[in-house]
Structure formats: structure tokens, C-alpha cells
Amino acid sequence: MKTSELIHKLDIPRHKLYYLEQKGYVHPKRIPMGDLEAREFSKQDFERVKLIWKYLQRGFRHKSAYQMASEELKTGKPALRE
């Protein structure tokens, strides 16, 4: 999934997505396109970003959001009751 698709589907700001990548929370594949690089996000990256973004929108800091998203991906249960 390309960056623009992920941004559109999750309604996450581009700078937030890039910050998650910078922190090492997601690892999109980089595809050279001339002088630029495109990012290709896997289904796993998409799910991780979706959950991190859910917790960020609830007011959690990035590290906490990442930890709760990771736990939810591992157990299949939300870290917080919905």
C-alpha cells in the first residue's frame, strides 16, 4: 500500500506517519523512483499504524500508543476497553 493510500484510509497526517517510521515503529519498503523514493507499506504495517493512530487520537503519547498497539496485535484484544 502506498503512502497516499494509507493516509487516505486512516486519515492520518503525513508527518505523523513519517514520525512513526522515523521512530522505528513501522518499516515500509522503499522503492526507488528516479531521484525519489516511494514507500510501500505491508498489511502488517497498515494494521500497526491503524492501531497506533487509534491510541494517539485518544491522547496517548507515541511510545505508549506503540506499546498498546503491539500488545493488541499480539493478543488480538484491545489494550483498553472500547
Coordinates of N, CA and C in Angstrom, one line a residue:
M1 N 0.9 -1.2 0.0 CA 0.0 0.0 0.0 C 0.9 1.2 0.0
K2 N 0.6 2.2 -0.9 CA 1.4 3.4 -1.0 C 1.0 4.3 0.2
T3 N 1.9 5.3 0.4 CA 1.7 6.3 1.5 C 0.4 7.0 1.3
S4 N 0.1 7.5 0.1 CA -1.1 8.2 -0.1 C -2.4 7.4 0.2
E5 N -2.4 6.1 -0.1 CA -3.5 5.2 0.2 C -3.7 5.1 1.7
L6 N -2.6 4.8 2.4 CA -2.6 4.7 3.8 C -3.2 5.9 4.5
I7 N -2.7 7.1 4.1 CA -3.1 8.4 4.7 C -4.6 8.6 4.4
H8 N -5.0 8.2 3.2 CA -6.4 8.4 2.9 C -7.3 7.5 3.7
K9 N -6.9 6.2 3.8 CA -7.8 5.2 4.6 C -7.8 5.5 6.1
L10 N -6.7 5.9 6.7 CA -6.7 6.1 8.1 C -6.9 7.6 8.5
D11 N -6.9 8.5 7.6 CA -7.0 9.9 7.9 C -5.9 10.4 8.9
I12 N -4.7 9.9 8.6 CA -3.6 10.3 9.5 C -2.7 11.3 8.8
P13 N -2.3 12.3 9.4 CA -1.4 13.3 8.8 C -0.1 12.7 8.3
R14 N 0.4 13.1 7.2 CA 1.6 12.6 6.6 C 2.8 12.7 7.6
H15 N 2.9 13.8 8.3 CA 4.0 14.0 9.2 C 4.0 13.0 10.3
K16 N 2.8 12.6 10.8 CA 2.6 11.6 11.8 C 3.1 10.3 11.4
L17 N 2.7 9.9 10.1 CA 3.1 8.7 9.6 C 4.7 8.6 9.4
Y18 N 5.3 9.7 8.9 CA 6.7 9.7 8.8 C 7.4 9.7 10.2
Y19 N 6.8 10.2 11.2 CA 7.4 10.2 12.5 C 7.4 8.8 13.0
L20 N 6.3 8.0 12.8 CA 6.2 6.6 13.2 C 7.3 5.8 12.6
E21 N 7.6 6.1 11.3 CA 8.7 5.4 10.6 C 10.0 5.8 11.2
Q22 N 10.2 7.1 11.4 CA 11.4 7.6 12.0 C 11.7 7.0 13.4
K23 N 10.7 6.8 14.2 CA 10.9 6.1 15.5 C 11.1 4.6 15.4
G24 N 10.9 4.0 14.2 CA 11.1 2.6 14.0 C 9.9 1.8 14.3
Y25 N 8.7 2.4 14.4 CA 7.5 1.7 14.7 C 7.0 0.9 13.5
V26 N 7.3 1.4 12.3 CA 6.9 0.8 11.1 C 8.1 0.8 10.1
H27 N 8.1 -0.2 9.2 CA 9.3 -0.3 8.3 C 8.8 -0.5 6.9
P28 N 8.3 0.6 6.2 CA 7.9 0.4 4.9 C 9.1 0.1 3.9
K29 N 8.7 -0.6 2.9 CA 9.7 -0.9 1.9 C 10.0 0.3 1.1
R30 N 11.2 0.6 0.8 CA 11.5 1.8 0.0 C 11.7 1.4 -1.5
I31 N 11.0 2.1 -2.4 CA 11.1 1.8 -3.8 C 11.7 3.0 -4.5
P32 N 12.9 2.8 -5.2 CA 13.5 4.0 -5.9 C 12.6 4.4 -7.1
M33 N 12.4 5.7 -7.2 CA 11.7 6.2 -8.4 C 12.4 7.4 -8.9
G34 N 13.5 7.2 -9.7 CA 14.3 8.2 -10.1 C 15.1 8.8 -9.0
D35 N 15.0 10.1 -8.7 CA 15.7 10.8 -7.6 C 14.9 10.6 -6.3
L36 N 13.7 10.1 -6.3 CA 12.9 10.0 -5.2 C 12.7 8.5 -4.7
E37 N 12.1 8.3 -3.6 CA 11.8 7.0 -3.1 C 10.3 7.0 -2.7
A38 N 9.7 5.9 -3.1 CA 8.3 5.7 -2.7 C 8.3 4.7 -1.5
R39 N 7.3 4.8 -0.7 CA 7.2 3.9 0.4 C 6.1 2.9 0.1
E40 N 6.3 1.7 0.4 CA 5.3 0.6 0.2 C 5.1 0.0 1.6
F41 N 3.8 0.2 2.1 CA 3.5 -0.4 3.4 C 2.9 -1.7 3.3
S42 N 3.3 -2.7 4.1 CA 2.7 -4.0 4.1 C 1.4 -4.0 4.9
K43 N 0.7 -5.1 4.8 CA -0.6 -5.2 5.5 C -0.3 -5.1 7.0
Q44 N 0.8 -5.7 7.5 CA 1.2 -5.6 8.9 C 1.5 -4.2 9.3
D45 N 2.2 -3.4 8.5 CA 2.5 -2.0 8.7 C 1.2 -1.2 8.8
F46 N 0.2 -1.5 7.9 CA -1.1 -0.8 7.9 C -1.8 -1.1 9.2
E47 N -1.9 -2.3 9.7 CA -2.6 -2.6 10.9 C -1.9 -2.0 12.1
R48 N -0.6 -2.0 12.1 CA 0.1 -1.4 13.2 C -0.1 0.1 13.3
V49 N 0.0 0.8 12.1 CA -0.3 2.3 12.1 C -1.7 2.5 12.5
K50 N -2.7 1.7 12.0 CA -4.1 1.9 12.4 C -4.3 1.9 13.9
L51 N -3.7 0.9 14.5 CA -3.8 0.8 16.0 C -3.1 1.9 16.7
I52 N -1.9 2.2 16.3 CA -1.1 3.3 16.9 C -1.9 4.6 16.8
W53 N -2.4 4.9 15.6 CA -3.2 6.1 15.4 C -4.5 6.1 16.3
K54 N -5.1 5.0 16.5 CA -6.3 4.9 17.4 C -5.9 5.4 18.8
Y55 N -4.8 4.9 19.3 CA -4.4 5.3 20.6 C -3.8 6.8 20.7
L56 N -3.2 7.2 19.6 CA -2.7 8.6 19.6 C -3.9 9.6 19.6
Q57 N -5.0 9.2 18.9 CA -6.2 10.0 18.9 C -6.9 10.1 20.3
R58 N -6.6 9.1 21.1 CA -7.2 9.0 22.4 C -6.3 9.8 23.4
G59 N -5.2 10.4 23.0 CA -4.4 11.2 23.8 C -3.2 10.6 24.4
F60 N -2.8 9.3 24.0 CA -1.6 8.7 24.5 C -0.4 9.2 23.7
R61 N 0.7 9.2 24.4 CA 2.0 9.5 23.7 C 2.4 8.4 22.8
H62 N 3.3 8.8 21.9 CA 3.7 7.8 20.8 C 4.2 6.5 21.4
K63 N 5.1 6.5 22.4 CA 5.6 5.3 22.9 C 4.6 4.4 23.5
S64 N 3.7 5.0 24.3 CA 2.6 4.3 24.9 C 1.6 3.7 23.8
A65 N 1.3 4.5 22.8 CA 0.4 4.1 21.7 C 1.0 2.9 21.0
Y66 N 2.3 3.0 20.8 CA 3.0 1.9 20.1 C 3.0 0.6 20.9
Q67 N 3.2 0.7 22.2 CA 3.2 -0.4 23.1 C 1.8 -1.1 23.2
M68 N 0.8 -0.2 23.3 CA -0.6 -0.8 23.4 C -1.0 -1.4 22.0
A69 N -0.6 -0.8 20.9 CA -0.9 -1.4 19.6 C -0.2 -2.7 19.4
S70 N 1.1 -2.8 19.9 CA 1.8 -4.0 19.8 C 1.2 -5.1 20.6
E71 N 0.7 -4.8 21.8 CA 0.0 -5.8 22.6 C -1.3 -6.2 22.0
E72 N -2.0 -5.3 21.4 CA -3.3 -5.6 20.8 C -3.0 -6.5 19.5
L73 N -2.0 -6.3 18.8 CA -1.7 -7.1 17.6 C -1.3 -8.5 18.1
K74 N -0.6 -8.6 19.2 CA -0.1 -9.9 19.7 C -1.3 -10.7 20.3
T75 N -2.1 -10.1 21.1 CA -3.2 -10.8 21.8 C -4.5 -10.8 21.0
G76 N -4.7 -9.9 20.1 CA -6.0 -9.7 19.5 C -7.0 -9.1 20.3
K77 N -6.6 -8.6 21.5 CA -7.6 -7.9 22.4 C -7.1 -6.5 22.6
P78 N -8.1 -5.5 22.5 CA -7.7 -4.1 22.8 C -7.1 -3.9 24.1
A79 N -6.1 -3.0 24.1 CA -5.4 -2.7 25.4 C -6.3 -2.0 26.3
L80 N -7.3 -1.3 25.8 CA -8.3 -0.6 26.6 C -9.7 -1.1 26.2
R81 N -10.6 -1.0 27.1 CA -12.0 -1.4 26.7 C -12.5 -0.3 25.8
E82 N -13.2 -0.7 24.8 CA -13.8 0.2 23.8 C -15.0 0.9 24.4

